[in-house]
Every structure is written in structure tokens, then in C-alpha cells.
């Protein structure tokens, strides 16, 4: 158990819909990262938050947004969903401030868009 | 952006065999981590190793940053070692914004 909690584990929805994925980092970790794993793109960094503020952005679509709340949990919002958004979405956290250090992943949220 | 290449892409071993997985990267890094994705999809951190050598049980890793490669050694492999092994790298100022390789799919058979 990495200590990173993600919900829901599985989600099936239709094109055009909106979903929210939730993540609680390890106790004490201030940094939260979102990654997407798809068959065609592999594992890709989406976005990082550190203590409530956006710190780094990767290949995140404009239809996607995220935030980190004062209790440090984070949410990834995916809207106007397309078939190609079907993927495994991981949240990860690390403890060494906003910098490097071991990255611990949650079990992921598997999104299927029909 | 930085390119990360892993080899071999696929590997089948008999239980008890040893193996070496390689990760080459195209630019200087200050962050390198190895992960194991088990058959249930879970990503487990094996090593944080931007340079040097580390060992953890039957696994060890070496990163030669100046030559832009890292190696993961698995000794006395077990069926529970099956899964995909990913190398991921990050560059200065990028924190844990990591670029992942395409992985090595390992299957350990009895």
C-alpha cells in the first residue's frame, strides 16, 4: 500500500460527459501529480500541485482541469469526454517539497468512455 | 523533449534466472526512478537512483548519469516479478515531472 488513495477505481461513462477523479496523497506529502496511462501514449505527466498551487503542467488537454484543496487532496476534472480519453489515470505524491524524491502512485482510476 | 528508451521490450525468463534491464536517456537528468507495474496495474516504486548504485533484496540498480544510462538487475527471478518495468527520468527544475520509457514487459515462468 503506497498510502496514496484514489477514487473511483473504475468509471464508465459516455462521450460528452464530465467526471471527477479524486486523490488523497500520502500523509505529510504536499506535492500531488497526475499521470495518464493509455495504450497509444504510454505514461504521461499531466499536472503537478504543491501545497494548493499549480507547479508544473504537462500534456494536459484544455478540457481537463485539476485543483488541490487546503486539506491537500486533489481532484482531476475531465469534461466533454471523448473515446480517446479512455485510460488509467494515476495520482502520485512525493514528500521532498516540490522537488525530486521517490514518487508513490495510487492504484489508479480506470476510465472507460463509450 | 528528452527521450527514454528501454530494452529489451519483452523478456521471458525461467524462475531462478537473472536478468538485466536497460534504460537509455537522451539528455542530462537529475531524477531517475524505476517502477514495477504488476499485472493488476499497480505502479510500485523500486528505486530512486539519479546516480550510483542501490540494492534492495534481489533487485539492484545502477545509474551512470554521465553516460546517460541506467540498469536494473533482477536476480533469482520469481513469478511475482512478472509485469512491466518502467524507467522514468526528470530534468533539473522539473521535480517529479517524469518522462517514462515504454517499459520492459517481463514474464517469469515456472
mmCIF file with all atom_site columns, C-alpha atoms in Angstrom:
data_model
loop_
_atom_site.group_PDB
_atom_site.id
_atom_site.type_symbol
_atom_site.label_atom_id
_atom_site.label_alt_id
_atom_site.label_comp_id
_atom_site.label_asym_id
_atom_site.label_entity_id
_atom_site.label_seq_id
_atom_site.pdbx_PDB_ins_code
_atom_site.Cartn_x
_atom_site.Cartn_y
_atom_site.Cartn_z
_atom_site.occupancy
_atom_site.B_iso_or_equiv
_atom_site.pdbx_formal_charge
_atom_site.auth_seq_id
_atom_site.auth_comp_id
_atom_site.auth_asym_id
_atom_site.auth_atom_id
_atom_site.pdbx_PDB_model_num
ATOM 1   C CA . UNK A 1 1   ? 0.000   0.000   0.000   1.00 0.00 ? 1   UNK A CA 1
ATOM 2   C CA . UNK A 1 2   ? 1.594   3.255   -1.172  1.00 0.00 ? 2   UNK A CA 1
ATOM 3   C CA . UNK A 1 3   ? -0.566  5.431   1.066   1.00 0.00 ? 3   UNK A CA 1
ATOM 4   C CA . UNK A 1 4   ? -1.986  7.298   -1.922  1.00 0.00 ? 4   UNK A CA 1
ATOM 5   C CA . UNK A 1 5   ? -5.735  6.822   -2.266  1.00 0.00 ? 5   UNK A CA 1
ATOM 6   C CA . UNK A 1 6   ? -7.694  7.256   -5.468  1.00 0.00 ? 6   UNK A CA 1
ATOM 7   C CA . UNK A 1 7   ? -11.406 7.038   -6.134  1.00 0.00 ? 7   UNK A CA 1
ATOM 8   C CA . UNK A 1 8   ? -13.221 5.745   -8.030  1.00 0.00 ? 8   UNK A CA 1
ATOM 9   C CA . UNK A 1 9   ? -11.241 2.691   -9.131  1.00 0.00 ? 9   UNK A CA 1
ATOM 10  C CA . UNK A 1 10  ? -13.385 2.177   -12.197 1.00 0.00 ? 10  UNK A CA 1
ATOM 11  C CA . UNK A 1 11  ? -15.638 4.543   -14.105 1.00 0.00 ? 11  UNK A CA 1
ATOM 12  C CA . UNK A 1 12  ? -17.683 4.011   -17.245 1.00 0.00 ? 12  UNK A CA 1
ATOM 13  C CA . UNK A 1 13  ? -19.322 6.964   -18.905 1.00 0.00 ? 13  UNK A CA 1
ATOM 14  C CA . UNK A 1 14  ? -20.461 8.269   -22.275 1.00 0.00 ? 14  UNK A CA 1
ATOM 15  C CA . UNK A 1 15  ? -18.913 10.709  -24.710 1.00 0.00 ? 15  UNK A CA 1
ATOM 16  C CA . UNK A 1 16  ? -19.618 14.328  -23.885 1.00 0.00 ? 16  UNK A CA 1
ATOM 17  C CA . UNK A 1 17  ? -19.927 13.695  -20.164 1.00 0.00 ? 17  UNK A CA 1
ATOM 18  C CA . UNK A 1 18  ? -17.855 15.083  -17.295 1.00 0.00 ? 18  UNK A CA 1
ATOM 19  C CA . UNK A 1 19  ? -16.185 13.125  -14.496 1.00 0.00 ? 19  UNK A CA 1
ATOM 20  C CA . UNK A 1 20  ? -14.159 13.940  -11.406 1.00 0.00 ? 20  UNK A CA 1
ATOM 21  C CA . UNK A 1 21  ? -11.329 11.775  -10.109 1.00 0.00 ? 21  UNK A CA 1
ATOM 22  C CA . UNK A 1 22  ? -10.232 12.181  -6.525  1.00 0.00 ? 22  UNK A CA 1
ATOM 23  C CA . UNK A 1 23  ? -6.874  11.663  -4.863  1.00 0.00 ? 23  UNK A CA 1
ATOM 24  C CA . UNK A 1 24  ? -5.597  11.789  -1.298  1.00 0.00 ? 24  UNK A CA 1
ATOM 25  C CA . UNK A 1 25  ? -1.782  11.938  -1.072  1.00 0.00 ? 25  UNK A CA 1
ATOM 26  C CA . UNK A 1 26  ? 0.357   10.148  1.498   1.00 0.00 ? 26  UNK A CA 1
ATOM 27  C CA . UNK A 1 27  ? 0.178   11.696  4.919   1.00 0.00 ? 27  UNK A CA 1
ATOM 28  C CA . UNK A 1 28  ? 2.535   14.658  5.019   1.00 0.00 ? 28  UNK A CA 1
ATOM 29  C CA . UNK A 1 29  ? 3.158   14.899  1.271   1.00 0.00 ? 29  UNK A CA 1
ATOM 30  C CA . UNK A 1 30  ? 2.495   18.337  -0.142  1.00 0.00 ? 30  UNK A CA 1
ATOM 31  C CA . UNK A 1 31  ? 3.019   17.524  -3.824  1.00 0.00 ? 31  UNK A CA 1
ATOM 32  C CA . UNK A 1 32  ? 0.399   15.757  -5.925  1.00 0.00 ? 32  UNK A CA 1
ATOM 33  C CA . UNK A 1 33  ? 0.945   14.658  -9.503  1.00 0.00 ? 33  UNK A CA 1
ATOM 34  C CA . UNK A 1 34  ? -1.493  13.361  -12.109 1.00 0.00 ? 34  UNK A CA 1
ATOM 35  C CA . UNK A 1 35  ? -0.399  10.954  -14.812 1.00 0.00 ? 35  UNK A CA 1
ATOM 36  C CA . UNK A 1 36  ? -2.323  9.327   -17.636 1.00 0.00 ? 36  UNK A CA 1
ATOM 37  C CA . UNK A 1 37  ? -1.585  5.860   -18.994 1.00 0.00 ? 37  UNK A CA 1
ATOM 38  C CA . UNK A 1 38  ? -3.074  4.944   -22.346 1.00 0.00 ? 38  UNK A CA 1
ATOM 39  C CA . UNK A 1 39  ? -2.221  2.251   -24.870 1.00 0.00 ? 39  UNK A CA 1
ATOM 40  C CA . UNK A 1 40  ? -1.105  4.684   -27.560 1.00 0.00 ? 40  UNK A CA 1
ATOM 41  C CA . UNK A 1 41  ? 0.614   7.376   -25.436 1.00 0.00 ? 41  UNK A CA 1
ATOM 42  C CA . UNK A 1 42  ? 2.054   5.324   -22.605 1.00 0.00 ? 42  UNK A CA 1
ATOM 43  C CA . UNK A 1 43  ? 2.507   7.031   -19.225 1.00 0.00 ? 43  UNK A CA 1
ATOM 44  C CA . UNK A 1 44  ? 2.327   10.815  -19.483 1.00 0.00 ? 44  UNK A CA 1
ATOM 45  C CA . UNK A 1 45  ? 2.635   13.563  -16.906 1.00 0.00 ? 45  UNK A CA 1
ATOM 46  C CA . UNK A 1 46  ? -0.415  15.797  -16.779 1.00 0.00 ? 46  UNK A CA 1
ATOM 47  C CA . UNK A 1 47  ? -0.052  18.288  -13.936 1.00 0.00 ? 47  UNK A CA 1
ATOM 48  C CA . UNK A 1 48  ? 1.527   18.900  -10.512 1.00 0.00 ? 48  UNK A CA 1
ATOM 49  C CA . UNK A 1 49  ? 0.241   20.770  -7.492  1.00 0.00 ? 49  UNK A CA 1
ATOM 50  C CA . UNK A 1 50  ? 2.279   21.773  -4.484  1.00 0.00 ? 50  UNK A CA 1
ATOM 51  C CA . UNK A 1 51  ? 0.528   22.907  -1.329  1.00 0.00 ? 51  UNK A CA 1
ATOM 52  C CA . UNK A 1 52  ? -2.502  24.092  -3.229  1.00 0.00 ? 52  UNK A CA 1
ATOM 53  C CA . UNK A 1 53  ? -0.748  25.804  -6.106  1.00 0.00 ? 53  UNK A CA 1
ATOM 54  C CA . UNK A 1 54  ? -0.168  24.595  -9.637  1.00 0.00 ? 54  UNK A CA 1
ATOM 55  C CA . UNK A 1 55  ? 3.556   23.923  -10.014 1.00 0.00 ? 55  UNK A CA 1
ATOM 56  C CA . UNK A 1 56  ? 4.055   22.225  -13.383 1.00 0.00 ? 56  UNK A CA 1
ATOM 57  C CA . UNK A 1 57  ? 1.980   21.370  -16.402 1.00 0.00 ? 57  UNK A CA 1
ATOM 58  C CA . UNK A 1 58  ? 2.484   18.644  -18.971 1.00 0.00 ? 58  UNK A CA 1
ATOM 59  C CA . UNK A 1 59  ? 0.383   17.402  -21.855 1.00 0.00 ? 59  UNK A CA 1
ATOM 60  C CA . UNK A 1 60  ? -2.918  18.184  -20.216 1.00 0.00 ? 60  UNK A CA 1
ATOM 61  C CA . UNK A 1 61  ? -5.830  18.936  -22.510 1.00 0.00 ? 61  UNK A CA 1
ATOM 62  C CA . UNK A 1 62  ? -7.788  22.165  -22.085 1.00 0.00 ? 62  UNK A CA 1
ATOM 63  C CA . UNK A 1 63  ? -10.873 20.028  -21.384 1.00 0.00 ? 63  UNK A CA 1
ATOM 64  C CA . UNK A 1 64  ? -9.092  18.738  -18.268 1.00 0.00 ? 64  UNK A CA 1
ATOM 65  C CA . UNK A 1 65  ? -8.519  20.706  -15.103 1.00 0.00 ? 65  UNK A CA 1
ATOM 66  C CA . UNK A 1 66  ? -7.282  19.972  -11.620 1.00 0.00 ? 66  UNK A CA 1
ATOM 67  C CA . UNK A 1 67  ? -7.024  21.553  -8.223  1.00 0.00 ? 67  UNK A CA 1
ATOM 68  C CA . UNK A 1 68  ? -5.600  20.838  -4.799  1.00 0.00 ? 68  UNK A CA 1
ATOM 69  C CA . UNK A 1 69  ? -7.625  21.709  -1.758  1.00 0.00 ? 69  UNK A CA 1
ATOM 70  C CA . UNK A 1 70  ? -6.466  23.034  1.657   1.00 0.00 ? 70  UNK A CA 1
ATOM 71  C CA . UNK A 1 71  ? -6.579  19.505  3.090   1.00 0.00 ? 71  UNK A CA 1
ATOM 72  C CA . UNK A 1 72  ? -4.176  18.558  0.250   1.00 0.00 ? 72  UNK A CA 1
ATOM 73  C CA . UNK A 1 73  ? -6.485  16.186  -1.548  1.00 0.00 ? 73  UNK A CA 1
ATOM 74  C CA . UNK A 1 74  ? -6.688  16.776  -5.278  1.00 0.00 ? 74  UNK A CA 1
ATOM 75  C CA . UNK A 1 75  ? -9.302  16.396  -7.962  1.00 0.00 ? 75  UNK A CA 1
ATOM 76  C CA . UNK A 1 76  ? -8.886  15.935  -11.700 1.00 0.00 ? 76  UNK A CA 1
ATOM 77  C CA . UNK A 1 77  ? -11.874 17.066  -13.729 1.00 0.00 ? 77  UNK A CA 1
ATOM 78  C CA . UNK A 1 78  ? -12.334 15.679  -17.216 1.00 0.00 ? 78  UNK A CA 1
ATOM 79  C CA . UNK A 1 79  ? -15.041 17.249  -19.371 1.00 0.00 ? 79  UNK A CA 1
ATOM 80  C CA . UNK A 1 80  ? -16.527 16.836  -22.862 1.00 0.00 ? 80  UNK A CA 1
ATOM 81  C CA . UNK A 1 81  ? -15.155 13.317  -22.781 1.00 0.00 ? 81  UNK A CA 1
ATOM 82  C CA . UNK A 1 82  ? -14.072 11.617  -25.974 1.00 0.00 ? 82  UNK A CA 1
ATOM 83  C CA . UNK A 1 83  ? -13.392 7.965   -26.724 1.00 0.00 ? 83  UNK A CA 1
ATOM 84  C CA . UNK A 1 84  ? -9.675  8.698   -26.717 1.00 0.00 ? 84  UNK A CA 1
ATOM 85  C CA . UNK A 1 85  ? -9.818  9.813   -23.084 1.00 0.00 ? 85  UNK A CA 1
ATOM 86  C CA . UNK A 1 86  ? -10.269 6.217   -22.012 1.00 0.00 ? 86  UNK A CA 1
ATOM 87  C CA . UNK A 1 87  ? -7.197  5.488   -19.919 1.00 0.00 ? 87  UNK A CA 1
ATOM 88  C CA . UNK A 1 88  ? -5.830  4.729   -16.497 1.00 0.00 ? 88  UNK A CA 1
ATOM 89  C CA . UNK A 1 89  ? -5.388  7.938   -14.512 1.00 0.00 ? 89  UNK A CA 1
ATOM 90  C CA . UNK A 1 90  ? -2.842  7.837   -11.735 1.00 0.00 ? 90  UNK A CA 1
ATOM 91  C CA . UNK A 1 91  ? -2.294  10.184  -8.882  1.00 0.00 ? 91  UNK A CA 1
ATOM 92  C CA . UNK A 1 92  ? 1.083   10.234  -7.165  1.00 0.00 ? 92  UNK A CA 1
ATOM 93  C CA . UNK A 1 93  ? 2.638   12.093  -4.298  1.00 0.00 ? 93  UNK A CA 1
ATOM 94  C CA . UNK A 1 94  ? 6.117   12.779  -3.022  1.00 0.00 ? 94  UNK A CA 1
ATOM 95  C CA . UNK A 1 95  ? 7.415   14.240  0.155   1.00 0.00 ? 95  UNK A CA 1
ATOM 96  C CA . UNK A 1 96  ? 10.520  16.231  -0.697  1.00 0.00 ? 96  UNK A CA 1
ATOM 97  C CA . UNK A 1 97  ? 8.894   19.581  -1.093  1.00 0.00 ? 97  UNK A CA 1
ATOM 98  C CA . UNK A 1 98  ? 8.144   20.496  -4.674  1.00 0.00 ? 98  UNK A CA 1
ATOM 99  C CA . UNK A 1 99  ? 11.350  18.904  -5.918  1.00 0.00 ? 99  UNK A CA 1
ATOM 100 C CA . UNK A 1 100 ? 12.538  15.405  -6.606  1.00 0.00 ? 100 UNK A CA 1
ATOM 101 C CA . UNK A 1 101 ? 12.256  12.309  -4.483  1.00 0.00 ? 101 UNK A CA 1
ATOM 102 C CA . UNK A 1 102 ? 10.577  8.959   -4.574  1.00 0.00 ? 102 UNK A CA 1
ATOM 103 C CA . UNK A 1 103 ? 7.219   9.143   -6.286  1.00 0.00 ? 103 UNK A CA 1
ATOM 104 C CA . UNK A 1 104 ? 4.434   6.998   -4.855  1.00 0.00 ? 104 UNK A CA 1
ATOM 105 C CA . UNK A 1 105 ? 1.466   6.107   -7.016  1.00 0.00 ? 105 UNK A CA 1
ATOM 106 C CA . UNK A 1 106 ? -2.108  5.339   -6.140  1.00 0.00 ? 106 UNK A CA 1
ATOM 107 C CA . UNK A 1 107 ? -3.864  2.339   -7.662  1.00 0.00 ? 107 UNK A CA 1
ATOM 108 C CA . UNK A 1 108 ? -5.316  4.439   -10.441 1.00 0.00 ? 108 UNK A CA 1
ATOM 109 C CA . UNK A 1 109 ? -8.766  5.238   -11.760 1.00 0.00 ? 109 UNK A CA 1
ATOM 110 C CA . UNK A 1 110 ? -9.671  3.333   -14.899 1.00 0.00 ? 110 UNK A CA 1
ATOM 111 C CA . UNK A 1 111 ? -11.888 5.474   -17.116 1.00 0.00 ? 111 UNK A CA 1
ATOM 112 C CA . UNK A 1 112 ? -13.831 3.959   -19.984 1.00 0.00 ? 112 UNK A CA 1
ATOM 113 C CA . UNK A 1 113 ? -15.646 6.317   -22.337 1.00 0.00 ? 113 UNK A CA 1
ATOM 114 C CA . UNK A 1 114 ? -18.295 4.644   -24.504 1.00 0.00 ? 114 UNK A CA 1
ATOM 115 C CA . UNK B 2 1   ? 11.906  16.744  -25.109 1.00 0.00 ? 1   UNK B CA 1
ATOM 116 C CA . UNK B 2 2   ? 14.023  14.074  -23.518 1.00 0.00 ? 2   UNK B CA 1
ATOM 117 C CA . UNK B 2 3   ? 13.800  10.592  -24.976 1.00 0.00 ? 3   UNK B CA 1
ATOM 118 C CA . UNK B 2 4   ? 13.839  7.447   -22.827 1.00 0.00 ? 4   UNK B CA 1
ATOM 119 C CA . UNK B 2 5   ? 14.490  4.090   -24.417 1.00 0.00 ? 5   UNK B CA 1
ATOM 120 C CA . UNK B 2 6   ? 14.214  0.783   -22.609 1.00 0.00 ? 6   UNK B CA 1
ATOM 121 C CA . UNK B 2 7   ? 15.468  -2.589  -23.675 1.00 0.00 ? 7   UNK B CA 1
ATOM 122 C CA . UNK B 2 8   ? 14.584  -5.298  -24.188 1.00 0.00 ? 8   UNK B CA 1
ATOM 123 C CA . UNK B 2 9   ? 10.903  -4.568  -24.830 1.00 0.00 ? 9   UNK B CA 1
ATOM 124 C CA . UNK B 2 10  ? 9.913   -8.104  -23.858 1.00 0.00 ? 10  UNK B CA 1
ATOM 125 C CA . UNK B 2 11  ? 11.618  -10.754 -21.769 1.00 0.00 ? 11  UNK B CA 1
ATOM 126 C CA . UNK B 2 12  ? 10.636  -14.269 -20.767 1.00 0.00 ? 12  UNK B CA 1
ATOM 127 C CA . UNK B 2 13  ? 12.584  -15.971 -18.006 1.00 0.00 ? 13  UNK B CA 1
ATOM 128 C CA . UNK B 2 14  ? 12.519  -19.240 -16.173 1.00 0.00 ? 14  UNK B CA 1
ATOM 129 C CA . UNK B 2 15  ? 12.113  -18.899 -12.437 1.00 0.00 ? 15  UNK B CA 1
ATOM 130 C CA . UNK B 2 16  ? 15.501  -18.543 -10.798 1.00 0.00 ? 16  UNK B CA 1
ATOM 131 C CA . UNK B 2 17  ? 17.166  -16.827 -13.750 1.00 0.00 ? 17  UNK B CA 1
ATOM 132 C CA . UNK B 2 18  ? 18.878  -13.442 -13.629 1.00 0.00 ? 18  UNK B CA 1
ATOM 133 C CA . UNK B 2 19  ? 18.238  -10.512 -15.942 1.00 0.00 ? 19  UNK B CA 1
ATOM 134 C CA . UNK B 2 20  ? 19.409  -7.008  -16.754 1.00 0.00 ? 20  UNK B CA 1
ATOM 135 C CA . UNK B 2 21  ? 17.074  -4.288  -17.999 1.00 0.00 ? 21  UNK B CA 1
ATOM 136 C CA . UNK B 2 22  ? 18.498  -1.176  -19.582 1.00 0.00 ? 22  UNK B CA 1
ATOM 137 C CA . UNK B 2 23  ? 17.317  2.422   -19.769 1.00 0.00 ? 23  UNK B CA 1
ATOM 138 C CA . UNK B 2 24  ? 18.997  4.975   -22.064 1.00 0.00 ? 24  UNK B CA 1
ATOM 139 C CA . UNK B 2 25  ? 18.104  8.638   -21.984 1.00 0.00 ? 25  UNK B CA 1
ATOM 140 C CA . UNK B 2 26  ? 18.945  11.399  -24.418 1.00 0.00 ? 26  UNK B CA 1
ATOM 141 C CA . UNK B 2 27  ? 19.841  14.299  -22.117 1.00 0.00 ? 27  UNK B CA 1
ATOM 142 C CA . UNK B 2 28  ? 21.176  15.014  -18.650 1.00 0.00 ? 28  UNK B CA 1
ATOM 143 C CA . UNK B 2 29  ? 18.853  14.180  -15.768 1.00 0.00 ? 29  UNK B CA 1
ATOM 144 C CA . UNK B 2 30  ? 18.771  14.819  -12.051 1.00 0.00 ? 30  UNK B CA 1
ATOM 145 C CA . UNK B 2 31  ? 15.970  12.386  -11.335 1.00 0.00 ? 31  UNK B CA 1
ATOM 146 C CA . UNK B 2 32  ? 15.690  8.733   -12.334 1.00 0.00 ? 32  UNK B CA 1
ATOM 147 C CA . UNK B 2 33  ? 13.292  6.214   -10.909 1.00 0.00 ? 33  UNK B CA 1
ATOM 148 C CA . UNK B 2 34  ? 12.458  2.596   -11.659 1.00 0.00 ? 34  UNK B CA 1
ATOM 149 C CA . UNK B 2 35  ? 8.908   1.318   -11.278 1.00 0.00 ? 35  UNK B CA 1
ATOM 150 C CA . UNK B 2 36  ? 7.256   -2.064  -11.489 1.00 0.00 ? 36  UNK B CA 1
ATOM 151 C CA . UNK B 2 37  ? 3.707   -2.237  -12.800 1.00 0.00 ? 37  UNK B CA 1
ATOM 152 C CA . UNK B 2 38  ? 2.216   -5.528  -11.635 1.00 0.00 ? 38  UNK B CA 1
ATOM 153 C CA . UNK B 2 39  ? -0.439  -7.447  -13.594 1.00 0.00 ? 39  UNK B CA 1
ATOM 154 C CA . UNK B 2 40  ? -3.161  -5.638  -11.614 1.00 0.00 ? 40  UNK B CA 1
ATOM 155 C CA . UNK B 2 41  ? -1.916  -2.286  -12.875 1.00 0.00 ? 41  UNK B CA 1
ATOM 156 C CA . UNK B 2 42  ? -0.345  -1.059  -9.671  1.00 0.00 ? 42  UNK B CA 1
ATOM 157 C CA . UNK B 2 43  ? 2.800   1.075   -10.095 1.00 0.00 ? 43  UNK B CA 1
ATOM 158 C CA . UNK B 2 44  ? 5.369   0.384   -7.396  1.00 0.00 ? 44  UNK B CA 1
ATOM 159 C CA . UNK B 2 45  ? 8.461   2.462   -6.855  1.00 0.00 ? 45  UNK B CA 1
ATOM 160 C CA . UNK B 2 46  ? 11.565  0.259   -6.889  1.00 0.00 ? 46  UNK B CA 1
ATOM 161 C CA . UNK B 2 47  ? 14.408  2.779   -6.825  1.00 0.00 ? 47  UNK B CA 1
ATOM 162 C CA . UNK B 2 48  ? 15.042  6.475   -6.799  1.00 0.00 ? 48  UNK B CA 1
ATOM 163 C CA . UNK B 2 49  ? 18.510  6.485   -8.357  1.00 0.00 ? 49  UNK B CA 1
ATOM 164 C CA . UNK B 2 50  ? 19.708  9.620   -10.192 1.00 0.00 ? 50  UNK B CA 1
ATOM 165 C CA . UNK B 2 51  ? 23.259  8.295   -9.849  1.00 0.00 ? 51  UNK B CA 1
ATOM 166 C CA . UNK B 2 52  ? 25.218  5.483   -8.248  1.00 0.00 ? 52  UNK B CA 1
ATOM 167 C CA . UNK B 2 53  ? 24.177  2.009   -7.200  1.00 0.00 ? 53  UNK B CA 1
ATOM 168 C CA . UNK B 2 54  ? 21.478  0.758   -4.868  1.00 0.00 ? 54  UNK B CA 1
ATOM 169 C CA . UNK B 2 55  ? 20.354  -2.677  -3.811  1.00 0.00 ? 55  UNK B CA 1
ATOM 170 C CA . UNK B 2 56  ? 17.089  -3.893  -2.348  1.00 0.00 ? 56  UNK B CA 1
ATOM 171 C CA . UNK B 2 57  ? 16.905  -7.641  -1.839  1.00 0.00 ? 57  UNK B CA 1
ATOM 172 C CA . UNK B 2 58  ? 17.090  -9.422  -5.195  1.00 0.00 ? 58  UNK B CA 1
ATOM 173 C CA . UNK B 2 59  ? 16.930  -6.142  -7.084  1.00 0.00 ? 59  UNK B CA 1
ATOM 174 C CA . UNK B 2 60  ? 19.696  -3.676  -7.683  1.00 0.00 ? 60  UNK B CA 1
ATOM 175 C CA . UNK B 2 61  ? 20.106  -0.660  -9.921  1.00 0.00 ? 61  UNK B CA 1
ATOM 176 C CA . UNK B 2 62  ? 22.968  1.377   -11.276 1.00 0.00 ? 62  UNK B CA 1
ATOM 177 C CA . UNK B 2 63  ? 22.804  4.751   -12.953 1.00 0.00 ? 63  UNK B CA 1
ATOM 178 C CA . UNK B 2 64  ? 25.749  6.225   -14.859 1.00 0.00 ? 64  UNK B CA 1
ATOM 179 C CA . UNK B 2 65  ? 24.423  9.719   -15.408 1.00 0.00 ? 65  UNK B CA 1
ATOM 180 C CA . UNK B 2 66  ? 27.451  10.912  -17.372 1.00 0.00 ? 66  UNK B CA 1
ATOM 181 C CA . UNK B 2 67  ? 26.875  8.170   -19.925 1.00 0.00 ? 67  UNK B CA 1
ATOM 182 C CA . UNK B 2 68  ? 23.090  8.563   -19.828 1.00 0.00 ? 68  UNK B CA 1
ATOM 183 C CA . UNK B 2 69  ? 22.006  5.088   -18.887 1.00 0.00 ? 69  UNK B CA 1
ATOM 184 C CA . UNK B 2 70  ? 20.668  3.062   -16.011 1.00 0.00 ? 70  UNK B CA 1
ATOM 185 C CA . UNK B 2 71  ? 20.494  -0.683  -15.409 1.00 0.00 ? 71  UNK B CA 1
ATOM 186 C CA . UNK B 2 72  ? 18.096  -2.707  -13.313 1.00 0.00 ? 72  UNK B CA 1
ATOM 187 C CA . UNK B 2 73  ? 19.270  -6.147  -12.220 1.00 0.00 ? 73  UNK B CA 1
ATOM 188 C CA . UNK B 2 74  ? 16.864  -8.833  -11.146 1.00 0.00 ? 74  UNK B CA 1
ATOM 189 C CA . UNK B 2 75  ? 18.428  -11.924 -9.612  1.00 0.00 ? 75  UNK B CA 1
ATOM 190 C CA . UNK B 2 76  ? 16.815  -15.287 -8.860  1.00 0.00 ? 76  UNK B CA 1
ATOM 191 C CA . UNK B 2 77  ? 13.619  -14.162 -10.558 1.00 0.00 ? 77  UNK B CA 1
ATOM 192 C CA . UNK B 2 78  ? 10.244  -15.268 -9.217  1.00 0.00 ? 78  UNK B CA 1
ATOM 193 C CA . UNK B 2 79  ? 6.835   -15.418 -10.843 1.00 0.00 ? 79  UNK B CA 1
ATOM 194 C CA . UNK B 2 80  ? 5.802   -12.418 -8.747  1.00 0.00 ? 80  UNK B CA 1
ATOM 195 C CA . UNK B 2 81  ? 8.419   -10.359 -10.614 1.00 0.00 ? 81  UNK B CA 1
ATOM 196 C CA . UNK B 2 82  ? 6.244   -10.532 -13.742 1.00 0.00 ? 82  UNK B CA 1
ATOM 197 C CA . UNK B 2 83  ? 4.879   -7.280  -15.042 1.00 0.00 ? 83  UNK B CA 1
ATOM 198 C CA . UNK B 2 84  ? 6.194   -4.182  -16.755 1.00 0.00 ? 84  UNK B CA 1
ATOM 199 C CA . UNK B 2 85  ? 9.284   -2.362  -15.583 1.00 0.00 ? 85  UNK B CA 1
ATOM 200 C CA . UNK B 2 86  ? 9.428   1.352   -16.310 1.00 0.00 ? 86  UNK B CA 1
ATOM 201 C CA . UNK B 2 87  ? 12.314  3.749   -16.156 1.00 0.00 ? 87  UNK B CA 1
ATOM 202 C CA . UNK B 2 88  ? 11.316  7.390   -15.669 1.00 0.00 ? 88  UNK B CA 1
ATOM 203 C CA . UNK B 2 89  ? 13.543  10.453  -15.755 1.00 0.00 ? 89  UNK B CA 1
ATOM 204 C CA . UNK B 2 90  ? 13.287  14.077  -14.789 1.00 0.00 ? 90  UNK B CA 1
ATOM 205 C CA . UNK B 2 91  ? 15.437  17.079  -15.550 1.00 0.00 ? 91  UNK B CA 1
ATOM 206 C CA . UNK B 2 92  ? 16.718  19.950  -13.478 1.00 0.00 ? 92  UNK B CA 1
ATOM 207 C CA . UNK B 2 93  ? 13.913  22.152  -12.189 1.00 0.00 ? 93  UNK B CA 1
ATOM 208 C CA . UNK B 2 94  ? 11.296  19.604  -13.193 1.00 0.00 ? 94  UNK B CA 1
ATOM 209 C CA . UNK B 2 95  ? 10.822  17.984  -9.809  1.00 0.00 ? 95  UNK B CA 1
ATOM 210 C CA . UNK B 2 96  ? 8.888   14.772  -10.261 1.00 0.00 ? 96  UNK B CA 1
ATOM 211 C CA . UNK B 2 97  ? 7.606   15.761  -13.679 1.00 0.00 ? 97  UNK B CA 1
ATOM 212 C CA . UNK B 2 98  ? 8.851   12.487  -15.131 1.00 0.00 ? 98  UNK B CA 1
ATOM 213 C CA . UNK B 2 99  ? 9.194   11.196  -18.669 1.00 0.00 ? 99  UNK B CA 1
ATOM 214 C CA . UNK B 2 100 ? 8.568   7.475   -18.798 1.00 0.00 ? 100 UNK B CA 1
ATOM 215 C CA . UNK B 2 101 ? 10.078  4.932   -21.108 1.00 0.00 ? 101 UNK B CA 1
ATOM 216 C CA . UNK B 2 102 ? 7.887   2.431   -22.910 1.00 0.00 ? 102 UNK B CA 1
ATOM 217 C CA . UNK B 2 103 ? 8.807   -0.291  -20.448 1.00 0.00 ? 103 UNK B CA 1
ATOM 218 C CA . UNK B 2 104 ? 10.125  -3.845  -20.438 1.00 0.00 ? 104 UNK B CA 1
ATOM 219 C CA . UNK B 2 105 ? 7.419   -6.488  -20.236 1.00 0.00 ? 105 UNK B CA 1
ATOM 220 C CA . UNK B 2 106 ? 8.769   -9.346  -18.094 1.00 0.00 ? 106 UNK B CA 1
ATOM 221 C CA . UNK B 2 107 ? 7.197   -12.752 -17.755 1.00 0.00 ? 107 UNK B CA 1
ATOM 222 C CA . UNK B 2 108 ? 8.684   -15.246 -15.318 1.00 0.00 ? 108 UNK B CA 1
ATOM 223 C CA . UNK B 2 109 ? 7.622   -18.841 -15.870 1.00 0.00 ? 109 UNK B CA 1
ATOM 224 C CA . UNK B 2 110 ? 7.862   -21.879 -13.603 1.00 0.00 ? 110 UNK B CA 1
#
